[in-house]
PDB file of N, CA and C in Angstrom:
ATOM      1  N   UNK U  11      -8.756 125.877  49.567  1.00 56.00           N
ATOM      2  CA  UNK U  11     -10.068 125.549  49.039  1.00 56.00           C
ATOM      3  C   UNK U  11     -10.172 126.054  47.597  1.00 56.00           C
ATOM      4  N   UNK U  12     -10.595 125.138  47.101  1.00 62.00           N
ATOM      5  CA  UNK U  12     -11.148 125.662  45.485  1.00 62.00           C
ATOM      6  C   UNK U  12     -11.635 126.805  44.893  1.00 62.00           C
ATOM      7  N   UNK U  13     -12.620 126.918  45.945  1.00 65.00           N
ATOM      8  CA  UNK U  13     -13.522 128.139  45.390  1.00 65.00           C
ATOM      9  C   UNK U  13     -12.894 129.445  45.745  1.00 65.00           C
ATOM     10  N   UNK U  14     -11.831 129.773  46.594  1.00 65.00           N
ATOM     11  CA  UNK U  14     -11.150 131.012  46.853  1.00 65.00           C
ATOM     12  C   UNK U  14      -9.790 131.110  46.006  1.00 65.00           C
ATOM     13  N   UNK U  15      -9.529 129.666  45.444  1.00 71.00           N
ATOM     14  CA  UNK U  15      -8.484 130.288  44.313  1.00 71.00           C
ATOM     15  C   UNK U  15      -9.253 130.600  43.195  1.00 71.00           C
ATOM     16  N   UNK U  16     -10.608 130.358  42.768  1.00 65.00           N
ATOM     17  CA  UNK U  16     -11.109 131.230  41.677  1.00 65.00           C
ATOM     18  C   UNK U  16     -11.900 132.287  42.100  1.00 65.00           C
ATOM     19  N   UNK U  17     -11.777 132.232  43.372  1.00 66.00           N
ATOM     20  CA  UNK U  17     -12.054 133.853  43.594  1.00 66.00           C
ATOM     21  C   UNK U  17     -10.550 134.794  44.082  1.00 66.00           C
ATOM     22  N   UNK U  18      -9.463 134.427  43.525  1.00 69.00           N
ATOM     23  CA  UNK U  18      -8.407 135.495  43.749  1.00 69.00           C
ATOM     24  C   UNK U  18      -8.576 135.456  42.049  1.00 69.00           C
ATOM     25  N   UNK U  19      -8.392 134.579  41.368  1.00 66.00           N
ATOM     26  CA  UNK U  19      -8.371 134.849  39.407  1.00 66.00           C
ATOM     27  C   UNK U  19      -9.370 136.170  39.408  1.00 66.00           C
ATOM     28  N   UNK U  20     -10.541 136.024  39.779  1.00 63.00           N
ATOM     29  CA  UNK U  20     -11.554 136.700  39.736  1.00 63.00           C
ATOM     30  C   UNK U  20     -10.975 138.256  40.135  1.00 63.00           C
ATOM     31  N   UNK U  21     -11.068 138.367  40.843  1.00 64.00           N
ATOM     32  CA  UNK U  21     -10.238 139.191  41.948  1.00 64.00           C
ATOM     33  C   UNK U  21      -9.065 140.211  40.998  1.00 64.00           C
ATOM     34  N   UNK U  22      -7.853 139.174  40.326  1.00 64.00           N
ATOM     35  CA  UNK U  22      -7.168 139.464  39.925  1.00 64.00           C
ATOM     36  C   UNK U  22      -7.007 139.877  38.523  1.00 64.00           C
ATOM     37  N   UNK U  23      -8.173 139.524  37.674  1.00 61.00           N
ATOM     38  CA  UNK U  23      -8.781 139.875  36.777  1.00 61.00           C
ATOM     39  C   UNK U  23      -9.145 141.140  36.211  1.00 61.00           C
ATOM     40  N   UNK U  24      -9.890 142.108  37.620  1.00 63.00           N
ATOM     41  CA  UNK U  24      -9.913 143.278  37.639  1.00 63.00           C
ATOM     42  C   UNK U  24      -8.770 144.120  37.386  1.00 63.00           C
ATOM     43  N   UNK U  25      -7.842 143.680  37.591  1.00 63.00           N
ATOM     44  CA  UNK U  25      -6.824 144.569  37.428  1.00 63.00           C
ATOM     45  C   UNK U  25      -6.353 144.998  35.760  1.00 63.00           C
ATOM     46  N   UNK U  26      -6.227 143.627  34.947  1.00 61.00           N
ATOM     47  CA  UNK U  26      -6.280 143.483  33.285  1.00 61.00           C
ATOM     48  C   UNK U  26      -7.706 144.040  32.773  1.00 61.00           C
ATOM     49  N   UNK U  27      -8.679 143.961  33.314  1.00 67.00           N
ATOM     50  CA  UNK U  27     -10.069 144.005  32.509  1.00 67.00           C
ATOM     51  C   UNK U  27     -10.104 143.283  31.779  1.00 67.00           C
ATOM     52  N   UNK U  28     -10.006 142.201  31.930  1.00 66.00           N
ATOM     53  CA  UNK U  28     -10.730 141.157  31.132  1.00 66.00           C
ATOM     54  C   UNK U  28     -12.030 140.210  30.848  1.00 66.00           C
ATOM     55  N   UNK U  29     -12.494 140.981  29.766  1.00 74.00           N
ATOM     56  CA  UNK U  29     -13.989 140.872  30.342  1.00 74.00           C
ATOM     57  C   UNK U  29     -14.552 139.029  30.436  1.00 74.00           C
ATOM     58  N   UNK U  30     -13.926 138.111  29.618  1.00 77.00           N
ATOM     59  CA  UNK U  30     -13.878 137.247  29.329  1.00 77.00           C
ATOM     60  C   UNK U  30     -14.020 136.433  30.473  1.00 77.00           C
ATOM     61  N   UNK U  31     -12.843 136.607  30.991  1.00 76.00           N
ATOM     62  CA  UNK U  31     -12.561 136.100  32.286  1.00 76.00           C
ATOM     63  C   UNK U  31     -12.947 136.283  33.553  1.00 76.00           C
ATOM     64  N   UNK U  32     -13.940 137.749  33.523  1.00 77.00           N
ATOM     65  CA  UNK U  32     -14.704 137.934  34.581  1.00 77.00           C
ATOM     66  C   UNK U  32     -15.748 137.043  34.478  1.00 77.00           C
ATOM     67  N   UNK U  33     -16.331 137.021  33.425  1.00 80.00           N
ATOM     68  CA  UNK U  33     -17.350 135.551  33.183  1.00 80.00           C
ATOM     69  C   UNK U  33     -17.439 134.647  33.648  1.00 80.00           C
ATOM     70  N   UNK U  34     -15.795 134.294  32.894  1.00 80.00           N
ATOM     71  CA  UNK U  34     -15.564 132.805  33.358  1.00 80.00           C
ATOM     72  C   UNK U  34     -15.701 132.673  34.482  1.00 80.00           C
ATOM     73  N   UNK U  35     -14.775 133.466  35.507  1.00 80.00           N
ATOM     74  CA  UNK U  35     -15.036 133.237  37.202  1.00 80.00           C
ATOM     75  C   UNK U  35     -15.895 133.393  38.081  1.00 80.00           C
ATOM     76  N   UNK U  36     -17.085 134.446  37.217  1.00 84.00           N
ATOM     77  CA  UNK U  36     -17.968 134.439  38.279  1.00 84.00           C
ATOM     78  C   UNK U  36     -19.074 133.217  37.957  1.00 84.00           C
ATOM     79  N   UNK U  37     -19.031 132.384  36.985  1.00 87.00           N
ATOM     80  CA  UNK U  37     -20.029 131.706  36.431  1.00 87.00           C
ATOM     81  C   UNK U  37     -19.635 130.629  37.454  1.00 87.00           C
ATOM     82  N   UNK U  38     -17.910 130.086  37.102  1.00 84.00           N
ATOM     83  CA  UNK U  38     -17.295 129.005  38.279  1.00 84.00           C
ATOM     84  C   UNK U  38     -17.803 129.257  39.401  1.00 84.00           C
ATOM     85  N   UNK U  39     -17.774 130.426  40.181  1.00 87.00           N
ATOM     86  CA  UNK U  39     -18.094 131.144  41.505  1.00 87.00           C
ATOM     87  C   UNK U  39     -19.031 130.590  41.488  1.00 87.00           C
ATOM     88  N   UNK U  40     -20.146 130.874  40.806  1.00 91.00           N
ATOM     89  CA  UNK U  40     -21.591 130.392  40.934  1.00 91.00           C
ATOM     90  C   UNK U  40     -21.802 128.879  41.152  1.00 91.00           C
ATOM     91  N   UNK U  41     -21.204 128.219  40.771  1.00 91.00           N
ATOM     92  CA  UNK U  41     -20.618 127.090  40.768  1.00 91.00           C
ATOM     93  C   UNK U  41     -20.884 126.305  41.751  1.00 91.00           C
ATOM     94  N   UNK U  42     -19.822 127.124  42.824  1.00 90.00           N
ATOM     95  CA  UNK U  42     -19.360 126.463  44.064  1.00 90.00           C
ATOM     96  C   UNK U  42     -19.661 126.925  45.057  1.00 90.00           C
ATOM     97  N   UNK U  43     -21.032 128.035  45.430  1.00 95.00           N
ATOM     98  CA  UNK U  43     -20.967 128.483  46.083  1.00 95.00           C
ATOM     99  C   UNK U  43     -21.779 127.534  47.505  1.00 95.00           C
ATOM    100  N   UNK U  44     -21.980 128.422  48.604  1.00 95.00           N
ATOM    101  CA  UNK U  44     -21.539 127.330  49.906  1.00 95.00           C
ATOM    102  C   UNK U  44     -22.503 128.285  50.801  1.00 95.00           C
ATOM    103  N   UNK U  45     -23.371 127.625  51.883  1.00 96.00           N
ATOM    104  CA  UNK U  45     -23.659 128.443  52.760  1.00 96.00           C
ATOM    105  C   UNK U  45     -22.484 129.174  53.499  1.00 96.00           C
ATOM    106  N   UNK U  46     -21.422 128.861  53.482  1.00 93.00           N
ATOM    107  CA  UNK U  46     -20.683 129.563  53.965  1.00 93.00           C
ATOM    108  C   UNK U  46     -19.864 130.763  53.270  1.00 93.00           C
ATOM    109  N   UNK U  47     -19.816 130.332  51.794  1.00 92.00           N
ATOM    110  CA  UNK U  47     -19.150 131.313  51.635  1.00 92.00           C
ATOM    111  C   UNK U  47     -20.309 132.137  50.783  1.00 92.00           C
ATOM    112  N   UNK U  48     -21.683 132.169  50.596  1.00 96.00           N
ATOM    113  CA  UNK U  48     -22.028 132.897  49.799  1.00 96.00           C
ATOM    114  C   UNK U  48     -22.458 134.793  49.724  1.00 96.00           C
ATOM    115  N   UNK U  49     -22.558 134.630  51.542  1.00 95.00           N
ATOM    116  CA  UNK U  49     -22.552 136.475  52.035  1.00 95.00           C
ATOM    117  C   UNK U  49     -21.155 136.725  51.520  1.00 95.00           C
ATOM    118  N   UNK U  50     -20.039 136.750  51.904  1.00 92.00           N
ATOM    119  CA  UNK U  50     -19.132 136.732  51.394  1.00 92.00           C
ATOM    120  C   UNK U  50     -18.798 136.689  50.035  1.00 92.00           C
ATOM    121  N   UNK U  51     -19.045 136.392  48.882  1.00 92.00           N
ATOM    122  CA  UNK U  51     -19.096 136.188  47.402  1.00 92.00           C
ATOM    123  C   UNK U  51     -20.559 137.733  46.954  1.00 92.00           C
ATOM    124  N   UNK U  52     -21.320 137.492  47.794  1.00 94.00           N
ATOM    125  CA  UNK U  52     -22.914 138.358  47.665  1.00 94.00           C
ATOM    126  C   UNK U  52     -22.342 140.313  47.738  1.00 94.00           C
ATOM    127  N   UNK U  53     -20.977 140.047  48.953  1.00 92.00           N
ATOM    128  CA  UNK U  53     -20.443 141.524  49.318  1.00 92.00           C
ATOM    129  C   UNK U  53     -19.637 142.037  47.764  1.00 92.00           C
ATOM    130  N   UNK U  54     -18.765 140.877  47.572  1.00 89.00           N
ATOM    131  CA  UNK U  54     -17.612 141.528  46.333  1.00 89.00           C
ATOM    132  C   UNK U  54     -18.269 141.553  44.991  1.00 89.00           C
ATOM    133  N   UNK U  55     -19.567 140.353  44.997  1.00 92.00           N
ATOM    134  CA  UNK U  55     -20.380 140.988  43.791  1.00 92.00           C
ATOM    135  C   UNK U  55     -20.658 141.916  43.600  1.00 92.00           C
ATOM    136  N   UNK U  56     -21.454 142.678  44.838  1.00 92.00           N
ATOM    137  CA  UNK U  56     -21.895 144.200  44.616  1.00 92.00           C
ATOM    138  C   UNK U  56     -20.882 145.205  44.760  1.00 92.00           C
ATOM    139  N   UNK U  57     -19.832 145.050  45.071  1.00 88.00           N
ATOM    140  CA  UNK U  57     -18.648 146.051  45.379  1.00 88.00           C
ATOM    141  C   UNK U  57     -17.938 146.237  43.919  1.00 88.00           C
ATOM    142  N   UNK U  58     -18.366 145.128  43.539  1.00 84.00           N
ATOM    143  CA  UNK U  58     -17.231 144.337  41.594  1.00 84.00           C
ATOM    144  C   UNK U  58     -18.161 145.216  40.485  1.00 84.00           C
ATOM    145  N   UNK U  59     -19.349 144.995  40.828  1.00 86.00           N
ATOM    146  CA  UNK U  59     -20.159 144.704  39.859  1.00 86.00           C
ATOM    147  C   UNK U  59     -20.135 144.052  39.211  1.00 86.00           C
ATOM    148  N   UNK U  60     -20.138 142.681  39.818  1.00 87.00           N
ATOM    149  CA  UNK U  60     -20.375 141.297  39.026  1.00 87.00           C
ATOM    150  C   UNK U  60     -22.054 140.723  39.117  1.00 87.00           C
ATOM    151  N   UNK U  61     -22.527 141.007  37.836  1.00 90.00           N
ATOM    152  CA  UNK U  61     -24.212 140.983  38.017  1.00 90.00           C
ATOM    153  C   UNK U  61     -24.206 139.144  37.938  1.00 90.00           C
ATOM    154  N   UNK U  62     -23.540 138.846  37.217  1.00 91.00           N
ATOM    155  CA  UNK U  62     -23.849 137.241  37.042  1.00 91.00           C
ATOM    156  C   UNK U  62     -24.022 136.218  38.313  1.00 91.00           C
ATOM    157  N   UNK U  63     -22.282 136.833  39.087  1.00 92.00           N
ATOM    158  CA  UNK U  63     -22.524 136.417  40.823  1.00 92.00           C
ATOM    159  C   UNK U  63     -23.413 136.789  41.590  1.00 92.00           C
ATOM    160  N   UNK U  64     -23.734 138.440  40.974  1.00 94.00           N
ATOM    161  CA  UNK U  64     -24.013 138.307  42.313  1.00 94.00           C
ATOM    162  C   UNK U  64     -25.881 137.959  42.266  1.00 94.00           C
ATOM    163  N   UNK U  65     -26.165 137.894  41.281  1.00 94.00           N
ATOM    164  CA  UNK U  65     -27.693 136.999  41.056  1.00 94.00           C
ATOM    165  C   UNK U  65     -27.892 135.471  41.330  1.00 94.00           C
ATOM    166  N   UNK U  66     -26.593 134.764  41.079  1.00 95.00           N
ATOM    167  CA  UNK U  66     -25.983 133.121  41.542  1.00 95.00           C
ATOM    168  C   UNK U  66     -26.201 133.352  43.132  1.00 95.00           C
ATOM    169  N   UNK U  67     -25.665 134.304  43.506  1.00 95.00           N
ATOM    170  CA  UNK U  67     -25.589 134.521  44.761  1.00 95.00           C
ATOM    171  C   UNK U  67     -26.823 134.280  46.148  1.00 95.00           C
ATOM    172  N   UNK U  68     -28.295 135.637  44.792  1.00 93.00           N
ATOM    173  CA  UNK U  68     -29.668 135.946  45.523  1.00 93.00           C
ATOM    174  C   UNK U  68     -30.144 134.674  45.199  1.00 93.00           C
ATOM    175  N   UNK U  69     -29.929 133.911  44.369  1.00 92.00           N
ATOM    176  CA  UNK U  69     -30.975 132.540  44.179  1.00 92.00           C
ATOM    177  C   UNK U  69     -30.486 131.849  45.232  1.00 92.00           C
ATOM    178  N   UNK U  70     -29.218 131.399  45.263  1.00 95.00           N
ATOM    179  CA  UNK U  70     -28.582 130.342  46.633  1.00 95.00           C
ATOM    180  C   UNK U  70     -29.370 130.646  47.555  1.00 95.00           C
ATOM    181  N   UNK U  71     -28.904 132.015  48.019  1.00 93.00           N
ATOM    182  CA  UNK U  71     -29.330 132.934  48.965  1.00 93.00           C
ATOM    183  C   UNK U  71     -30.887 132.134  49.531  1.00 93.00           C
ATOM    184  N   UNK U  72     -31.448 132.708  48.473  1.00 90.00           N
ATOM    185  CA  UNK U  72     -33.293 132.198  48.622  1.00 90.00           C
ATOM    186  C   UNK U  72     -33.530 130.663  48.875  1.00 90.00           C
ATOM    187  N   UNK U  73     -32.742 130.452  48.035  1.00 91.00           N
ATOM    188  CA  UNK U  73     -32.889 128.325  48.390  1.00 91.00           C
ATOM    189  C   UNK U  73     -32.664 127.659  49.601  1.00 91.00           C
ATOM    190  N   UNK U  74     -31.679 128.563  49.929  1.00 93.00           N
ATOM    191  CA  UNK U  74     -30.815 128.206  51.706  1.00 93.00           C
ATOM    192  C   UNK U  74     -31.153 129.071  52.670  1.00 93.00           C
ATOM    193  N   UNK U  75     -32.384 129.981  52.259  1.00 89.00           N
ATOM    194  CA  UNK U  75     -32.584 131.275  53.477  1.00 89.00           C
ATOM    195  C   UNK U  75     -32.251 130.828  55.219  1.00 89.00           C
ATOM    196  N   UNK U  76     -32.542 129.618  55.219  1.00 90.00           N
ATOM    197  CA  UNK U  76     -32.922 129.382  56.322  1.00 90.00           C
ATOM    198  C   UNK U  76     -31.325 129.044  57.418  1.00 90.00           C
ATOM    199  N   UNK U  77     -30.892 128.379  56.028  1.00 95.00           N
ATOM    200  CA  UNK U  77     -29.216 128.238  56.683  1.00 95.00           C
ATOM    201  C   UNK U  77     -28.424 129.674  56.301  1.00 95.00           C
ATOM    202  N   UNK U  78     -28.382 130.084  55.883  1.00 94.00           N
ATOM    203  CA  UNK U  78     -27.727 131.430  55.162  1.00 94.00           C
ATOM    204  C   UNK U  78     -27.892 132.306  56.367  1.00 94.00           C
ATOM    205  N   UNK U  79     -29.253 132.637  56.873  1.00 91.00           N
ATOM    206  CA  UNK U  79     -29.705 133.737  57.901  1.00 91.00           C
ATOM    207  C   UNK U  79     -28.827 133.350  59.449  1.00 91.00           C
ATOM    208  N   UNK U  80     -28.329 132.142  59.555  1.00 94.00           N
ATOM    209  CA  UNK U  80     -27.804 131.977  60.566  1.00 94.00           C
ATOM    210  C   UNK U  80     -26.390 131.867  60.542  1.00 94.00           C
ATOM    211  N   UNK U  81     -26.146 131.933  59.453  1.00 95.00           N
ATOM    212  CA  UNK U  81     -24.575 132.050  59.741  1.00 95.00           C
ATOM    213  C   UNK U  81     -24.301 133.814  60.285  1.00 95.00           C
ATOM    214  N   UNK U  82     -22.608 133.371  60.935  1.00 95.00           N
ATOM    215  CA  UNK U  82     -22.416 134.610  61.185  1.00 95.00           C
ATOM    216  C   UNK U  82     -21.931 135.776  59.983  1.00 95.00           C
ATOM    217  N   UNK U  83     -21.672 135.548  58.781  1.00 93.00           N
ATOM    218  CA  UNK U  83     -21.580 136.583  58.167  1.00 93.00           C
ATOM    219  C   UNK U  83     -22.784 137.046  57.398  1.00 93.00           C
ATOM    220  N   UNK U  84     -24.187 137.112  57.168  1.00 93.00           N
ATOM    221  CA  UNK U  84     -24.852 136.863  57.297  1.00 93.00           C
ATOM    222  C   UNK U  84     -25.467 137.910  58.769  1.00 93.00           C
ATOM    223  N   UNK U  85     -25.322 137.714  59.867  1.00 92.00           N
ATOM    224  CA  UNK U  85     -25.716 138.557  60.705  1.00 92.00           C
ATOM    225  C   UNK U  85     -24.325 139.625  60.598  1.00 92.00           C
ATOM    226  N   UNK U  86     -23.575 139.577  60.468  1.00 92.00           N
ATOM    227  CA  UNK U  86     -22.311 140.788  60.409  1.00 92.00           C
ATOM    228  C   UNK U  86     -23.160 141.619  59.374  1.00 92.00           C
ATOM    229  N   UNK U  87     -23.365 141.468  57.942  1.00 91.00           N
ATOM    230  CA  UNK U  87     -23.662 142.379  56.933  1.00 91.00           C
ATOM    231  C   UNK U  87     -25.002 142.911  57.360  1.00 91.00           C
ATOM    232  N   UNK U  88     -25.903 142.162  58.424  1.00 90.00           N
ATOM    233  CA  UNK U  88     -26.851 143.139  58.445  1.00 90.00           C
ATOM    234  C   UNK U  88     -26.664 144.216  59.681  1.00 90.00           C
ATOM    235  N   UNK U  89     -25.782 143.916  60.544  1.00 90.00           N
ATOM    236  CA  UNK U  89     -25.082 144.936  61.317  1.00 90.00           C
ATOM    237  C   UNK U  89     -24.181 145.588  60.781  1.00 90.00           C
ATOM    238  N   UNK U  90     -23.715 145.425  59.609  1.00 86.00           N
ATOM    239  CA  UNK U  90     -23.036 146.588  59.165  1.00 86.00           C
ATOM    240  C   UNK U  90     -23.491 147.669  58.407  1.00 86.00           C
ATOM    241  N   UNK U  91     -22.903 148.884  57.750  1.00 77.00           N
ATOM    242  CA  UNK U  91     -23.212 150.050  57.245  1.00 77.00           C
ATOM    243  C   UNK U  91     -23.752 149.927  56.372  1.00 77.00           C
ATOM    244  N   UNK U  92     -23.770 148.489  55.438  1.00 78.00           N
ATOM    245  CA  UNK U  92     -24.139 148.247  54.535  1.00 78.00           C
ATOM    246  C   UNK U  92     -25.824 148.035  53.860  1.00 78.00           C
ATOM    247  N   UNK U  93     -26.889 148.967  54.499  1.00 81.00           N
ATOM    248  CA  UNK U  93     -28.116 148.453  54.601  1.00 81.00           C
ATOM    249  C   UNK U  93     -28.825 148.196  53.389  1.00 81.00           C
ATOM    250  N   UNK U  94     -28.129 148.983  52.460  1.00 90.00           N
ATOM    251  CA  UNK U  94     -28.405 148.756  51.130  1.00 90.00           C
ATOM    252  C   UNK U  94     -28.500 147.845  50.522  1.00 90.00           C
ATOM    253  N   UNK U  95     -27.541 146.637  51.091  1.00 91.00           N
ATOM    254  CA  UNK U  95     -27.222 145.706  50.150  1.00 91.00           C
ATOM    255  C   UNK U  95     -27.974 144.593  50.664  1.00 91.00           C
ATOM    256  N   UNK U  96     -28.110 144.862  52.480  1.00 91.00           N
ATOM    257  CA  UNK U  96     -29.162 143.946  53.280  1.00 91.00           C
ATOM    258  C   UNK U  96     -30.814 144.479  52.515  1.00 91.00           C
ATOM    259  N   UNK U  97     -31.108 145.408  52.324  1.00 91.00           N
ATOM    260  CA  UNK U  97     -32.618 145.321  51.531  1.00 91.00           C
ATOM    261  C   UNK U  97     -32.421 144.725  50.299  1.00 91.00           C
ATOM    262  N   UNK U  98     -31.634 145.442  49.669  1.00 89.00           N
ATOM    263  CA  UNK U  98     -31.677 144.418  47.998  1.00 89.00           C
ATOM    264  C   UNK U  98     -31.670 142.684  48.256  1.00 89.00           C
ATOM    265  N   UNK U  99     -30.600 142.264  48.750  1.00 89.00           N
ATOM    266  CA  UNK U  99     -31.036 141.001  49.102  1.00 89.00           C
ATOM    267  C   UNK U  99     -32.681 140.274  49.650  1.00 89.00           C
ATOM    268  N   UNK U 100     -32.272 141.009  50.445  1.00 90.00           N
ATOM    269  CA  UNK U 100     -33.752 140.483  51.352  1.00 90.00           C
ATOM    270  C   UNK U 100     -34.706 140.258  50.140  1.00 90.00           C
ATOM    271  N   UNK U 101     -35.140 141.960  49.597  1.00 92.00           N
ATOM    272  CA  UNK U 101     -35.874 141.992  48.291  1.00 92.00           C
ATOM    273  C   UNK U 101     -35.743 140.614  47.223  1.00 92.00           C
ATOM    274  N   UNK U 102     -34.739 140.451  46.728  1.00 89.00           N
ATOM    275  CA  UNK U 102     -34.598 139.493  45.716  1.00 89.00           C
ATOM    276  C   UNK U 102     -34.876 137.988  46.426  1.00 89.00           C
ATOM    277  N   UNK U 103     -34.341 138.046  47.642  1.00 87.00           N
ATOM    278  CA  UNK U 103     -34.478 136.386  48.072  1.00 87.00           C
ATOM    279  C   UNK U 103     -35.862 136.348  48.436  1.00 87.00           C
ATOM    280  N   UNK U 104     -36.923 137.393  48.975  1.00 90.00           N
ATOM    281  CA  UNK U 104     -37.905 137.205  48.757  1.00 90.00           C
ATOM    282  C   UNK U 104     -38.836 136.556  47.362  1.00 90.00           C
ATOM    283  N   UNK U 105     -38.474 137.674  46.452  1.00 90.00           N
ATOM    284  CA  UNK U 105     -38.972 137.621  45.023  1.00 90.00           C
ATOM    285  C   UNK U 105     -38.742 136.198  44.320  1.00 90.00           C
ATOM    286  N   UNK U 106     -37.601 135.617  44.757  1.00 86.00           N
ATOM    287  CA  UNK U 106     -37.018 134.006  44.060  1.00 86.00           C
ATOM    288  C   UNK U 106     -37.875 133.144  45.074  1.00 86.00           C
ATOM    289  N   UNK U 107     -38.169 133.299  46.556  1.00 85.00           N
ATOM    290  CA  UNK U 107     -39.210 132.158  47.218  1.00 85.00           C
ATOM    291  C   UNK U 107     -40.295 132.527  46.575  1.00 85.00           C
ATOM    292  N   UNK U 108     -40.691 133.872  46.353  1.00 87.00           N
ATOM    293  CA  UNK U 108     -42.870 133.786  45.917  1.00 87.00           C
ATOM    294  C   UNK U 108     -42.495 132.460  44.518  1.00 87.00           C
ATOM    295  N   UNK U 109     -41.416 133.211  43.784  1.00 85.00           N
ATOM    296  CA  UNK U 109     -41.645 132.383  42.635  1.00 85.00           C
ATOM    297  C   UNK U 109     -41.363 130.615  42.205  1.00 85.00           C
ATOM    298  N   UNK U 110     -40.782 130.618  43.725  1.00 82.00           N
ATOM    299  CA  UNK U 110     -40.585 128.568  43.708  1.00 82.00           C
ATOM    300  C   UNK U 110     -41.849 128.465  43.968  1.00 82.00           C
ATOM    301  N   UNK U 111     -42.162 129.198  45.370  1.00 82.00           N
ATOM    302  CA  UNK U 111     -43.610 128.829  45.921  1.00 82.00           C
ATOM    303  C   UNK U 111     -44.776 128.441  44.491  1.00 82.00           C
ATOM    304  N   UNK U 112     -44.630 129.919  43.702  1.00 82.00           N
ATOM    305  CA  UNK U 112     -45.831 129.233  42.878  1.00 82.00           C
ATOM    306  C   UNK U 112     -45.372 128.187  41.600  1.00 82.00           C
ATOM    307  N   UNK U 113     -44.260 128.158  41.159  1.00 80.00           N
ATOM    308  CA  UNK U 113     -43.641 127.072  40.609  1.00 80.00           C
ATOM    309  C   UNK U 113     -44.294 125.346  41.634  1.00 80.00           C
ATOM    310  N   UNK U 114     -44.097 125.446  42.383  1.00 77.00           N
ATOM    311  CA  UNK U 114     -44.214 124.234  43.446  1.00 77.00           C
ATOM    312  C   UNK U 114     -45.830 123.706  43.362  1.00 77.00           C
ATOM    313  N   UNK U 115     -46.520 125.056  43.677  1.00 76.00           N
ATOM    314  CA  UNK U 115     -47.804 125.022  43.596  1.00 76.00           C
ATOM    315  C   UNK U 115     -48.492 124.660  42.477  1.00 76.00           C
ATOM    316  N   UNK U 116     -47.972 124.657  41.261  1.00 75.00           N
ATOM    317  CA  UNK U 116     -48.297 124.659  39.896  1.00 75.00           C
ATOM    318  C   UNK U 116     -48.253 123.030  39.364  1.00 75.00           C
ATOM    319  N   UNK U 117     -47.173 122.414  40.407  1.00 66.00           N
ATOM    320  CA  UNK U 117     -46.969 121.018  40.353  1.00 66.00           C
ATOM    321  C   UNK U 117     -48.077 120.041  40.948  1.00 66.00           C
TER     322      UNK U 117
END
């Protein structure tokens, strides 16, 4: 699949520091991302510190809440140790629906 060979560049990137190219891949990332793969992309953002993904990430996130919440990785991260990263999300995918909502409303 496409989107996991620019997430090994990405990946592999870290190792050179190249800041350039972290760009580039997480912007692609943003790109392509997938109800399926976006918990997954949402974990190595915050582990990377890739702010670009992993904000590509909370908007998807918010747009697709409804498919996103049911996948299984998705219920794995909120059973895992990770609760931190399950509130920040939550938080932000909240904060991106108030603001379609009143975007929508405004129409």
């Amino acid at each position: 699949m496409f989107y996991f060979s620019i997430f090994k560049q990405w990946l592999s990137q870290k190792q050179y520091e190249v800041d350039e190219l972290k760009v580039y891949c997480e912007k692609n990332l943003s790109k392509y991302l997938s109800v399926e793969t976006v918990v997954y992309s949402l974990k190595h953002a915050d582990m990377h510190n890739a702010a670009v993904l992993k904000e590509s990430c909370l908007k998807f996130m918010a747009a697709h809440f409804a498919d996103v919440v049911n996948t299984s990785e998705w219920k794995e991260l909120c059973k895992s140790g990770d609760g931190n990263l399950v509130v920040e999300a939550t938080q932000a995918i909240v904060k991106y629906m108030q603001a379609e909502a009143k975007t929508e409303k405004k129409k």
